PDB file of C-alpha atoms in Angstrom:
ATOM      1  CA  MET O   9     -16.145   8.048 -18.931  1.00  0.00           C
ATOM      2  CA  ALA O  10     -17.305   5.386 -20.313  1.00  0.00           C
ATOM      3  CA  GLY O  11     -16.625   1.994 -19.388  1.00  0.00           C
ATOM      4  CA  GLY O  12     -15.530   0.915 -23.367  1.00  0.00           C
ATOM      5  CA  GLY O  13     -18.586  -1.189 -24.012  1.00  0.00           C
ATOM      6  CA  ASP O  14     -19.453  -2.705 -20.733  1.00  0.00           C
ATOM      7  CA  GLY O  15     -23.310  -1.477 -20.759  1.00  0.00           C
ATOM      8  CA  ASP O  16     -24.559   1.876 -19.648  1.00  0.00           C
ATOM      9  CA  GLY O  17     -24.794   0.288 -15.981  1.00  0.00           C
ATOM     10  CA  ASP O  18     -20.587   0.080 -16.010  1.00  0.00           C
ATOM     11  CA  ARG O  19     -19.881   3.098 -17.024  1.00  0.00           C
ATOM     12  CA  GLY O  20     -18.300   5.469 -14.750  1.00  0.00           C
ATOM     13  CA  SER O  21     -18.053   2.660 -12.169  1.00  0.00           C
ATOM     14  CA  PRO O  22     -14.592   2.296 -10.118  1.00  0.00           C
ATOM     15  CA  GLU O  23     -14.033  -0.645 -12.594  1.00  0.00           C
ATOM     16  CA  ALA O  24     -14.637   0.612 -15.500  1.00  0.00           C
ATOM     17  CA  GLU O  25     -12.513   3.541 -14.656  1.00  0.00           C
ATOM     18  CA  LEU O  26      -9.295   0.974 -13.766  1.00  0.00           C
ATOM     19  CA  ARG O  27     -10.062  -0.160 -17.407  1.00  0.00           C
ATOM     20  CA  ARG O  28      -9.011   2.724 -19.010  1.00  0.00           C
ATOM     21  CA  GLY O  29      -5.642   2.423 -17.879  1.00  0.00           C
ATOM     22  CA  PHE O  30      -2.564   4.535 -16.734  1.00  0.00           C
ATOM     23  CA  LYS O  31       0.856   5.173 -17.912  1.00  0.00           C
ATOM     24  CA  THR O  32       3.040   4.514 -15.285  1.00  0.00           C
ATOM     25  CA  LEU O  33       1.020   0.889 -13.524  1.00  0.00           C
ATOM     26  CA  ALA O  34      -0.416  -1.845 -14.585  1.00  0.00           C
ATOM     27  CA  VAL O  35      -3.646  -2.473 -12.453  1.00  0.00           C
ATOM     28  CA  THR O  36      -5.173  -6.049 -13.181  1.00  0.00           C
ATOM     29  CA  ARG O  37      -7.286  -9.136 -11.938  1.00  0.00           C
ATOM     30  CA  PRO O  38      -5.112 -11.814 -12.389  1.00  0.00           C
ATOM     31  CA  ASP O  39      -7.288 -14.224 -10.847  1.00  0.00           C
ATOM     32  CA  PRO O  40     -11.234 -13.191 -11.581  1.00  0.00           C
ATOM     33  CA  SER O  41     -12.478 -16.120  -9.044  1.00  0.00           C
ATOM     34  CA  ALA O  42     -10.457 -13.873  -6.229  1.00  0.00           C
ATOM     35  CA  ALA O  43     -11.830 -10.291  -4.987  1.00  0.00           C
ATOM     36  CA  VAL O  44      -7.940  -9.320  -5.488  1.00  0.00           C
ATOM     37  CA  TYR O  45      -5.950  -6.332  -7.457  1.00  0.00           C
ATOM     38  CA  GLU O  46      -2.111  -6.014  -8.196  1.00  0.00           C
ATOM     39  CA  VAL O  47      -1.230  -2.559  -9.068  1.00  0.00           C
ATOM     40  CA  ARG O  48       2.058  -2.808 -10.501  1.00  0.00           C
ATOM     41  CA  LEU O  49       4.454  -0.070 -11.273  1.00  0.00           C
ATOM     42  CA  ASN O  50       5.438  -0.226 -14.957  1.00  0.00           C
ATOM     43  CA  ARG O  51       8.226   1.952 -15.648  1.00  0.00           C
ATOM     44  CA  PRO O  52      10.851  -1.133 -15.932  1.00  0.00           C
ATOM     45  CA  ALA O  53      12.828   0.640 -18.224  1.00  0.00           C
ATOM     46  CA  ARG O  54      13.491   3.043 -15.555  1.00  0.00           C
ATOM     47  CA  LEU O  55      13.515   1.261 -12.630  1.00  0.00           C
ATOM     48  CA  ASN O  56       9.895   1.965 -11.925  1.00  0.00           C
ATOM     49  CA  ALA O  57      11.563   5.298 -10.300  1.00  0.00           C
ATOM     50  CA  LEU O  58       8.621   7.467  -9.112  1.00  0.00           C
ATOM     51  CA  SER O  59       7.352   9.937 -11.987  1.00  0.00           C
ATOM     52  CA  PRO O  60       5.324  13.872 -11.479  1.00  0.00           C
ATOM     53  CA  ASP O  61       2.691  10.842 -13.848  1.00  0.00           C
ATOM     54  CA  ALA O  62       3.468   8.164 -10.662  1.00  0.00           C
ATOM     55  CA  PHE O  63       2.369  10.757  -8.412  1.00  0.00           C
ATOM     56  CA  ALA O  64      -0.901  11.391  -9.743  1.00  0.00           C
ATOM     57  CA  GLU O  65      -1.929   7.517 -10.643  1.00  0.00           C
ATOM     58  CA  ILE O  66      -0.723   6.142  -7.392  1.00  0.00           C
ATOM     59  CA  PRO O  67      -3.769   8.181  -5.690  1.00  0.00           C
ATOM     60  CA  ARG O  68      -6.015   7.899  -8.382  1.00  0.00           C
ATOM     61  CA  ALA O  69      -5.494   3.812  -8.639  1.00  0.00           C
ATOM     62  CA  MET O  70      -5.757   3.684  -4.361  1.00  0.00           C
ATOM     63  CA  ALA O  71      -9.074   5.670  -4.940  1.00  0.00           C
ATOM     64  CA  LEU O  72     -10.536   3.775  -7.454  1.00  0.00           C
ATOM     65  CA  LEU O  73     -10.062   0.008  -5.632  1.00  0.00           C
ATOM     66  CA  ASP O  74     -10.952   1.476  -2.328  1.00  0.00           C
ATOM     67  CA  ARG O  75     -14.802   2.101  -4.219  1.00  0.00           C
ATOM     68  CA  ALA O  76     -14.404  -1.178  -6.121  1.00  0.00           C
ATOM     69  CA  PRO O  77     -16.613  -3.559  -4.837  1.00  0.00           C
ATOM     70  CA  ALA O  78     -14.858  -6.580  -6.609  1.00  0.00           C
ATOM     71  CA  ALA O  79     -11.682  -5.564  -4.973  1.00  0.00           C
ATOM     72  CA  ARG O  80     -11.308  -6.492  -1.180  1.00  0.00           C
ATOM     73  CA  ALA O  81      -7.579  -6.900  -1.314  1.00  0.00           C
ATOM     74  CA  VAL O  82      -4.625  -5.010  -3.068  1.00  0.00           C
ATOM     75  CA  VAL O  83      -0.619  -6.411  -4.084  1.00  0.00           C
ATOM     76  CA  LEU O  84       1.883  -3.238  -5.084  1.00  0.00           C
ATOM     77  CA  SER O  85       4.222  -4.798  -6.842  1.00  0.00           C
ATOM     78  CA  ALA O  86       6.895  -4.134  -9.075  1.00  0.00           C
ATOM     79  CA  ALA O  87       7.562  -4.730 -13.143  1.00  0.00           C
ATOM     80  CA  GLY O  88      11.497  -6.078 -14.257  1.00  0.00           C
ATOM     81  CA  PRO O  89      14.240  -6.254 -12.620  1.00  0.00           C
ATOM     82  CA  HIS O  90      14.150  -3.771  -9.273  1.00  0.00           C
ATOM     83  CA  PHE O  91      11.238  -2.989  -7.476  1.00  0.00           C
ATOM     84  CA  CYS O  92      12.180   1.029  -7.639  1.00  0.00           C
ATOM     85  CA  ALA O  93      14.601   2.995  -7.678  1.00  0.00           C
ATOM     86  CA  GLY O  94      12.914   5.993  -5.910  1.00  0.00           C
ATOM     87  CA  ILE O  95      11.784   9.778  -7.889  1.00  0.00           C
ATOM     88  CA  GLU O  96      12.945  10.571 -11.383  1.00  0.00           C
ATOM     89  CA  LEU O  97      14.971  12.534 -11.274  1.00  0.00           C
ATOM     90  CA  GLY O  98      14.037  16.472 -12.567  1.00  0.00           C
ATOM     91  CA  SER O  99      10.840  15.656 -11.126  1.00  0.00           C
ATOM     92  CA  PRO O 100       9.820  18.838  -8.865  1.00  0.00           C
ATOM     93  CA  GLY O 101       9.915  17.929  -5.649  1.00  0.00           C
ATOM     94  CA  SER O 102      13.507  16.014  -6.838  1.00  0.00           C
ATOM     95  CA  PRO O 103      17.181  17.137  -5.286  1.00  0.00           C
ATOM     96  CA  ALA O 104      17.679  17.762  -9.290  1.00  0.00           C
ATOM     97  CA  THR O 105      14.710  20.738  -8.771  1.00  0.00           C
ATOM     98  CA  ALA O 106      16.377  22.971  -6.897  1.00  0.00           C
ATOM     99  CA  PRO O 107      14.444  26.718  -6.678  1.00  0.00           C
ATOM    100  CA  SER O 108      15.997  29.476  -8.580  1.00  0.00           C
ATOM    101  CA  GLY O 109      14.894  33.326  -8.218  1.00  0.00           C
ATOM    102  CA  ASP O 110      13.016  34.940  -5.319  1.00  0.00           C
ATOM    103  CA  PRO O 111      12.710  32.400  -2.337  1.00  0.00           C
ATOM    104  CA  ALA O 112       9.616  33.031  -1.086  1.00  0.00           C
ATOM    105  CA  PRO O 113       7.051  32.055  -3.704  1.00  0.00           C
ATOM    106  CA  ALA O 114       9.742  29.260  -4.944  1.00  0.00           C
ATOM    107  CA  ALA O 115      10.315  27.390  -1.471  1.00  0.00           C
ATOM    108  CA  GLU O 116       6.390  27.508  -1.498  1.00  0.00           C
ATOM    109  CA  GLY O 117       5.478  26.629  -4.767  1.00  0.00           C
ATOM    110  CA  LEU O 118       8.105  23.405  -3.515  1.00  0.00           C
ATOM    111  CA  ARG O 119       6.607  22.550  -0.021  1.00  0.00           C
ATOM    112  CA  ARG O 120       3.346  22.411  -1.973  1.00  0.00           C
ATOM    113  CA  ALA O 121       4.641  19.893  -4.726  1.00  0.00           C
ATOM    114  CA  ILE O 122       6.042  17.974  -1.864  1.00  0.00           C
ATOM    115  CA  LEU O 123       3.173  18.075   0.203  1.00  0.00           C
ATOM    116  CA  LYS O 124       1.093  16.763  -3.219  1.00  0.00           C
ATOM    117  CA  MET O 125       3.828  13.791  -3.698  1.00  0.00           C
ATOM    118  CA  GLN O 126       3.223  13.174  -0.100  1.00  0.00           C
ATOM    119  CA  ALA O 127      -0.525  13.092  -0.258  1.00  0.00           C
ATOM    120  CA  ALA O 128      -0.121  10.399  -3.270  1.00  0.00           C
ATOM    121  CA  LEU O 129       1.747   8.359  -1.259  1.00  0.00           C
ATOM    122  CA  THR O 130      -1.083   8.218   1.827  1.00  0.00           C
ATOM    123  CA  ALA O 131      -3.331   7.117  -0.365  1.00  0.00           C
ATOM    124  CA  ILE O 132      -2.080   3.428  -0.191  1.00  0.00           C
ATOM    125  CA  GLU O 133      -2.505   3.386   3.515  1.00  0.00           C
ATOM    126  CA  ARG O 134      -5.779   5.477   3.470  1.00  0.00           C
ATOM    127  CA  CYS O 135      -7.037   2.917   0.770  1.00  0.00           C
ATOM    128  CA  ARG O 136     -10.236   0.765   3.145  1.00  0.00           C
ATOM    129  CA  LYS O 137      -8.385  -2.806   1.685  1.00  0.00           C
ATOM    130  CA  PRO O 138      -5.423  -3.892   2.930  1.00  0.00           C
ATOM    131  CA  VAL O 139      -2.483  -3.443   0.466  1.00  0.00           C
ATOM    132  CA  VAL O 140      -0.127  -6.667   0.014  1.00  0.00           C
ATOM    133  CA  ALA O 141       3.389  -5.068  -0.906  1.00  0.00           C
ATOM    134  CA  ALA O 142       5.981  -7.529  -2.655  1.00  0.00           C
ATOM    135  CA  VAL O 143       9.164  -6.225  -3.142  1.00  0.00           C
ATOM    136  CA  HIS O 144      12.025  -7.609  -5.598  1.00  0.00           C
ATOM    137  CA  GLY O 145      15.164  -6.419  -6.109  1.00  0.00           C
ATOM    138  CA  ALA O 146      16.151  -2.886  -5.172  1.00  0.00           C
ATOM    139  CA  CYS O 147      14.173  -0.582  -3.374  1.00  0.00           C
ATOM    140  CA  VAL O 148      15.074   2.899  -3.721  1.00  0.00           C
ATOM    141  CA  GLY O 149      14.463   5.780  -1.057  1.00  0.00           C
ATOM    142  CA  GLY O 150      10.923   7.046  -2.902  1.00  0.00           C
ATOM    143  CA  GLY O 151      10.168   3.036  -2.774  1.00  0.00           C
ATOM    144  CA  VAL O 152      11.367   2.381   0.567  1.00  0.00           C
ATOM    145  CA  GLU O 153       8.673   5.238   1.456  1.00  0.00           C
ATOM    146  CA  VAL O 154       6.236   3.583  -0.949  1.00  0.00           C
ATOM    147  CA  VAL O 155       6.084   0.041   0.781  1.00  0.00           C
ATOM    148  CA  ALA O 156       6.461   1.779   4.362  1.00  0.00           C
ATOM    149  CA  ALA O 157       2.405   2.908   3.099  1.00  0.00           C
ATOM    150  CA  CYS O 158       1.634  -0.545   2.803  1.00  0.00           C
ATOM    151  CA  ASP O 159      -0.217  -2.586   5.538  1.00  0.00           C
ATOM    152  CA  ILE O 160       1.593  -6.132   4.997  1.00  0.00           C
ATOM    153  CA  ARG O 161       5.028  -5.914   3.247  1.00  0.00           C
ATOM    154  CA  CYS O 162       7.106  -9.030   1.491  1.00  0.00           C
ATOM    155  CA  CYS O 163      10.270  -9.338  -0.701  1.00  0.00           C
ATOM    156  CA  SER O 164      12.181 -11.925  -2.428  1.00  0.00           C
ATOM    157  CA  LYS O 165      16.160 -13.049  -0.763  1.00  0.00           C
ATOM    158  CA  ASP O 166      17.143 -10.800  -3.653  1.00  0.00           C
ATOM    159  CA  ALA O 167      15.600  -7.635  -2.495  1.00  0.00           C
ATOM    160  CA  THR O 168      17.245  -5.011  -1.136  1.00  0.00           C
ATOM    161  CA  PHE O 169      16.427  -1.663   0.772  1.00  0.00           C
ATOM    162  CA  VAL O 170      18.392   1.401   1.075  1.00  0.00           C
ATOM    163  CA  LEU O 171      17.424   4.988   2.136  1.00  0.00           C
ATOM    164  CA  ARG O 172      19.059   7.744   0.473  1.00  0.00           C
ATOM    165  CA  GLU O 173      18.382  10.926   0.481  1.00  0.00           C
ATOM    166  CA  VAL O 174      20.641  11.389   3.242  1.00  0.00           C
ATOM    167  CA  ASP O 175      23.197  10.790   0.928  1.00  0.00           C
ATOM    168  CA  MET O 176      21.560  13.730  -1.885  1.00  0.00           C
ATOM    169  CA  ALA O 177      21.496  15.953   0.760  1.00  0.00           C
ATOM    170  CA  ILE O 178      18.354  16.010   1.274  1.00  0.00           C
ATOM    171  CA  VAL O 179      15.530  15.079   4.268  1.00  0.00           C
ATOM    172  CA  ALA O 180      13.080  12.178   3.597  1.00  0.00           C
ATOM    173  CA  ASP O 181      10.187  13.694   3.171  1.00  0.00           C
ATOM    174  CA  LEU O 182       7.763  11.471   1.093  1.00  0.00           C
ATOM    175  CA  GLY O 183       6.756   9.455   4.530  1.00  0.00           C
ATOM    176  CA  ALA O 184       9.546   7.126   5.520  1.00  0.00           C
ATOM    177  CA  LEU O 185      11.010   9.415   8.608  1.00  0.00           C
ATOM    178  CA  GLN O 186       7.710   9.078  10.295  1.00  0.00           C
ATOM    179  CA  ARG O 187       6.122   5.571   9.479  1.00  0.00           C
ATOM    180  CA  LEU O 188       9.624   3.549   9.342  1.00  0.00           C
ATOM    181  CA  PRO O 189      10.147   4.355  13.216  1.00  0.00           C
ATOM    182  CA  ARG O 190       6.432   3.019  14.029  1.00  0.00           C
ATOM    183  CA  ILE O 191       7.540  -0.470  12.158  1.00  0.00           C
ATOM    184  CA  VAL O 192      10.562  -1.219  12.466  1.00  0.00           C
ATOM    185  CA  GLY O 193      11.801   1.032  15.830  1.00  0.00           C
ATOM    186  CA  TYR O 194      13.361   4.427  16.064  1.00  0.00           C
ATOM    187  CA  GLY O 195      16.644   2.977  16.919  1.00  0.00           C
ATOM    188  CA  ASN O 196      16.468   0.936  12.894  1.00  0.00           C
ATOM    189  CA  ALA O 197      15.015   3.761  11.661  1.00  0.00           C
ATOM    190  CA  ALA O 198      17.737   6.058  12.710  1.00  0.00           C
ATOM    191  CA  ASP O 199      20.614   3.558  11.179  1.00  0.00           C
ATOM    192  CA  LEU O 200      18.637   3.353   8.172  1.00  0.00           C
ATOM    193  CA  ALA O 201      18.078   6.909   7.367  1.00  0.00           C
ATOM    194  CA  LEU O 202      21.168   8.545   8.749  1.00  0.00           C
ATOM    195  CA  THR O 203      23.761   6.057   6.769  1.00  0.00           C
ATOM    196  CA  GLY O 204      22.167   5.173   4.081  1.00  0.00           C
ATOM    197  CA  ARG O 205      23.449   2.200   4.548  1.00  0.00           C
ATOM    198  CA  LYS O 206      21.821  -0.567   1.997  1.00  0.00           C
ATOM    199  CA  ILE O 207      20.220  -4.052   3.926  1.00  0.00           C
ATOM    200  CA  THR O 208      19.747  -7.430   2.315  1.00  0.00           C
ATOM    201  CA  ALA O 209      16.167  -9.278   2.422  1.00  0.00           C
ATOM    202  CA  MET O 210      17.669 -10.478   5.826  1.00  0.00           C
ATOM    203  CA  GLU O 211      17.723  -8.165   7.613  1.00  0.00           C
ATOM    204  CA  ALA O 212      15.310  -6.404   6.861  1.00  0.00           C
ATOM    205  CA  LYS O 213      12.901  -9.260   8.152  1.00  0.00           C
ATOM    206  CA  GLU O 214      14.812  -9.183  11.569  1.00  0.00           C
ATOM    207  CA  MET O 215      14.242  -5.464  11.365  1.00  0.00           C
ATOM    208  CA  GLY O 216      10.493  -5.869  11.221  1.00  0.00           C
ATOM    209  CA  LEU O 217      10.063  -3.627   7.303  1.00  0.00           C
ATOM    210  CA  VAL O 218       9.337  -7.011   6.018  1.00  0.00           C
ATOM    211  CA  THR O 219       7.089  -9.961   8.047  1.00  0.00           C
ATOM    212  CA  ARG O 220       7.908 -12.780   4.993  1.00  0.00           C
ATOM    213  CA  VAL O 221      11.106 -13.456   2.730  1.00  0.00           C
ATOM    214  CA  PHE O 222      10.837 -15.460  -0.811  1.00  0.00           C
ATOM    215  CA  ASN O 223      13.672 -17.194  -2.304  1.00  0.00           C
ATOM    216  CA  SER O 224      12.812 -16.150  -5.053  1.00  0.00           C
ATOM    217  CA  LYS O 225      10.086 -13.488  -7.958  1.00  0.00           C
ATOM    218  CA  GLN O 226       7.940 -16.496  -8.754  1.00  0.00           C
ATOM    219  CA  GLU O 227       8.077 -17.647  -5.093  1.00  0.00           C
ATOM    220  CA  LEU O 228       6.747 -14.066  -4.041  1.00  0.00           C
ATOM    221  CA  ASP O 229       4.347 -13.922  -6.128  1.00  0.00           C
ATOM    222  CA  ALA O 230       2.306 -16.742  -5.755  1.00  0.00           C
ATOM    223  CA  GLY O 231       3.013 -16.181  -1.859  1.00  0.00           C
ATOM    224  CA  VAL O 232       2.267 -12.595  -1.534  1.00  0.00           C
ATOM    225  CA  ALA O 233      -1.069 -13.653  -4.015  1.00  0.00           C
ATOM    226  CA  LYS O 234      -2.027 -16.527  -1.285  1.00  0.00           C
ATOM    227  CA  ILE O 235      -1.617 -13.903   1.557  1.00  0.00           C
ATOM    228  CA  ALA O 236      -4.455 -11.236  -0.502  1.00  0.00           C
ATOM    229  CA  LYS O 237      -6.931 -14.004  -1.908  1.00  0.00           C
ATOM    230  CA  GLU O 238      -6.548 -15.493   1.777  1.00  0.00           C
ATOM    231  CA  ILE O 239      -7.576 -11.310   3.763  1.00  0.00           C
ATOM    232  CA  SER O 240     -10.295 -11.490   0.670  1.00  0.00           C
ATOM    233  CA  GLU O 241     -12.003 -13.932   1.713  1.00  0.00           C
ATOM    234  CA  LYS O 242     -12.780 -12.547   5.432  1.00  0.00           C
ATOM    235  CA  SER O 243     -15.879 -10.407   6.247  1.00  0.00           C
ATOM    236  CA  ALA O 244     -14.819  -7.355   4.709  1.00  0.00           C
ATOM    237  CA  TRP O 245     -15.584  -5.253   7.036  1.00  0.00           C
ATOM    238  CA  ALA O 246     -13.946  -7.044   9.367  1.00  0.00           C
ATOM    239  CA  VAL O 247     -10.466  -6.473   7.687  1.00  0.00           C
ATOM    240  CA  MET O 248     -11.672  -2.856   6.555  1.00  0.00           C
ATOM    241  CA  GLY O 249     -12.591  -2.558  10.098  1.00  0.00           C
ATOM    242  CA  THR O 250      -9.086  -3.611  11.760  1.00  0.00           C
ATOM    243  CA  LYS O 251      -6.819  -1.705   9.174  1.00  0.00           C
ATOM    244  CA  ALA O 252      -8.961   1.529   9.959  1.00  0.00           C
ATOM    245  CA  VAL O 253      -8.605   0.533  14.274  1.00  0.00           C
ATOM    246  CA  LEU O 254      -4.979  -0.115  13.810  1.00  0.00           C
ATOM    247  CA  LEU O 255      -3.466   3.315  11.858  1.00  0.00           C
ATOM    248  CA  ARG O 256      -6.223   5.274  14.042  1.00  0.00           C
ATOM    249  CA  SER O 257      -4.505   3.214  17.025  1.00  0.00           C
ATOM    250  CA  ARG O 258      -0.732   4.197  15.469  1.00  0.00           C
ATOM    251  CA  ASP O 259      -0.855   7.962  16.174  1.00  0.00           C
ATOM    252  CA  ILE O 260      -3.265   8.059  19.749  1.00  0.00           C
ATOM    253  CA  THR O 261      -2.686   6.331  23.380  1.00  0.00           C
ATOM    254  CA  VAL O 262      -4.162   2.767  24.041  1.00  0.00           C
ATOM    255  CA  GLU O 263      -6.927   4.060  26.151  1.00  0.00           C
ATOM    256  CA  GLN O 264      -7.493   6.286  23.735  1.00  0.00           C
ATOM    257  CA  GLY O 265      -7.211   3.817  20.938  1.00  0.00           C
ATOM    258  CA  LEU O 266      -9.575   1.526  22.884  1.00  0.00           C
ATOM    259  CA  GLU O 267     -12.467   3.372  23.268  1.00  0.00           C
ATOM    260  CA  HIS O 268     -12.286   4.412  19.294  1.00  0.00           C
ATOM    261  CA  VAL O 269     -12.290   0.075  19.106  1.00  0.00           C
ATOM    262  CA  ALA O 270     -15.532   0.283  21.459  1.00  0.00           C
ATOM    263  CA  THR O 271     -17.479   2.921  19.370  1.00  0.00           C
ATOM    264  CA  TRP O 272     -15.773   0.898  16.432  1.00  0.00           C
ATOM    265  CA  ASN O 273     -17.688  -2.513  17.257  1.00  0.00           C
ATOM    266  CA  ALA O 274     -20.514  -0.902  19.301  1.00  0.00           C
ATOM    267  CA  ALA O 275     -21.572  -0.293  15.260  1.00  0.00           C
ATOM    268  CA  MET O 276     -20.265  -3.265  13.657  1.00  0.00           C
ATOM    269  CA  LEU O 277     -20.655  -6.337  15.876  1.00  0.00           C
ATOM    270  CA  ARG O 278     -24.285  -5.972  14.624  1.00  0.00           C
ATOM    271  CA  SER O 279     -23.447  -6.958  11.248  1.00  0.00           C
ATOM    272  CA  TYR O 280     -24.812  -9.795   8.833  1.00  0.00           C
ATOM    273  CA  ASP O 281     -21.114 -10.999   8.884  1.00  0.00           C
ATOM    274  CA  LEU O 282     -21.145 -11.401  12.805  1.00  0.00           C
ATOM    275  CA  GLU O 283     -23.179 -13.392  12.412  1.00  0.00           C
ATOM    276  CA  GLU O 284     -22.885 -16.100   9.648  1.00  0.00           C
ATOM    277  CA  ALA O 285     -18.916 -16.892  11.113  1.00  0.00           C
ATOM    278  CA  ILE O 286     -20.545 -17.769  14.473  1.00  0.00           C
ATOM    279  CA  LYS O 287     -23.027 -19.738  12.222  1.00  0.00           C
ATOM    280  CA  ALA O 288     -20.184 -21.257  10.118  1.00  0.00           C
ATOM    281  CA  PHE O 289     -18.141 -22.429  12.614  1.00  0.00           C
ATOM    282  CA  LEU O 290     -20.793 -24.132  14.705  1.00  0.00           C
ATOM    283  CA  GLU O 291     -21.832 -26.159  11.055  1.00  0.00           C
ATOM    284  CA  LYS O 292     -18.257 -26.723  10.852  1.00  0.00           C
ATOM    285  CA  ARG O 293     -18.308 -25.088   7.426  1.00  0.00           C
ATOM    286  CA  LYS O 294     -16.667 -21.916   5.527  1.00  0.00           C
ATOM    287  CA  PRO O 295     -19.010 -18.517   6.130  1.00  0.00           C
ATOM    288  CA  VAL O 296     -20.296 -17.161   3.165  1.00  0.00           C
ATOM    289  CA  PHE O 297     -19.443 -13.297   3.629  1.00  0.00           C
ATOM    290  CA  SER O 298     -21.695 -10.653   2.510  1.00  0.00           C
ATOM    291  CA  LYS O 299     -20.566  -8.419  -0.830  1.00  0.00           C
ATOM    292  CA  LEU O 300     -19.320  -5.242  -0.375  1.00  0.00           C
TER     293      LEU O 300
END
């Protein structure tokens, strides 16, 4: 795996692999001075509908960013007028590909296809680096399931969100029904999933689906870049640990979560970054944290 003229030492590195490019994504580092990468859904002619290639490339990109020392935060955005039109009809697992013939092997094949797509979106959540979603325009079905796997969600005031699976006579199966109740509460999640109604940016903020709404796409891009840059300037070990503990605590009891974070900090409280943070605070200067 060559790194494209970057020298032998760069061959096979995550950064070199990212530079090889993708069919459905554009992965860039917009500001070389910031440890922030942007993953952009890049099929605007198809409204960034999620194709088989997208389901293969999203986990690849997230795994590479997880390993890349230069990446300390990730922005997930989209090209064109809309964020995502959902799963591309005709893709494995979409309503247009109902199995035929012997039901047992057909059902197992469809189950495996669904599990593979689920894993692709879970890869966003499992990336150790925080992922900040920047949503504009329409965010439909699978697009909502993409942003639900992100850590922080922001949008422009023109954004709309809708889970249309119930109108397609199917059950949403890529994580919305599992993640949304934890994000917006059971009642709001049930409202969205059972009615299939479209909500505005402000309603999304009121229910907690997004935390910030910006007046325009330009302001959204600038605002999210600022959020990601601020995160990237903090101790990477503290940021990754906070994400890991948040995700773990979501799925266990409070008591188990406290035990988990105690075990985590028993190791991490001896880090150089903690010593540097205390020293910088006492000296009234900006801390210089260790590299990954």
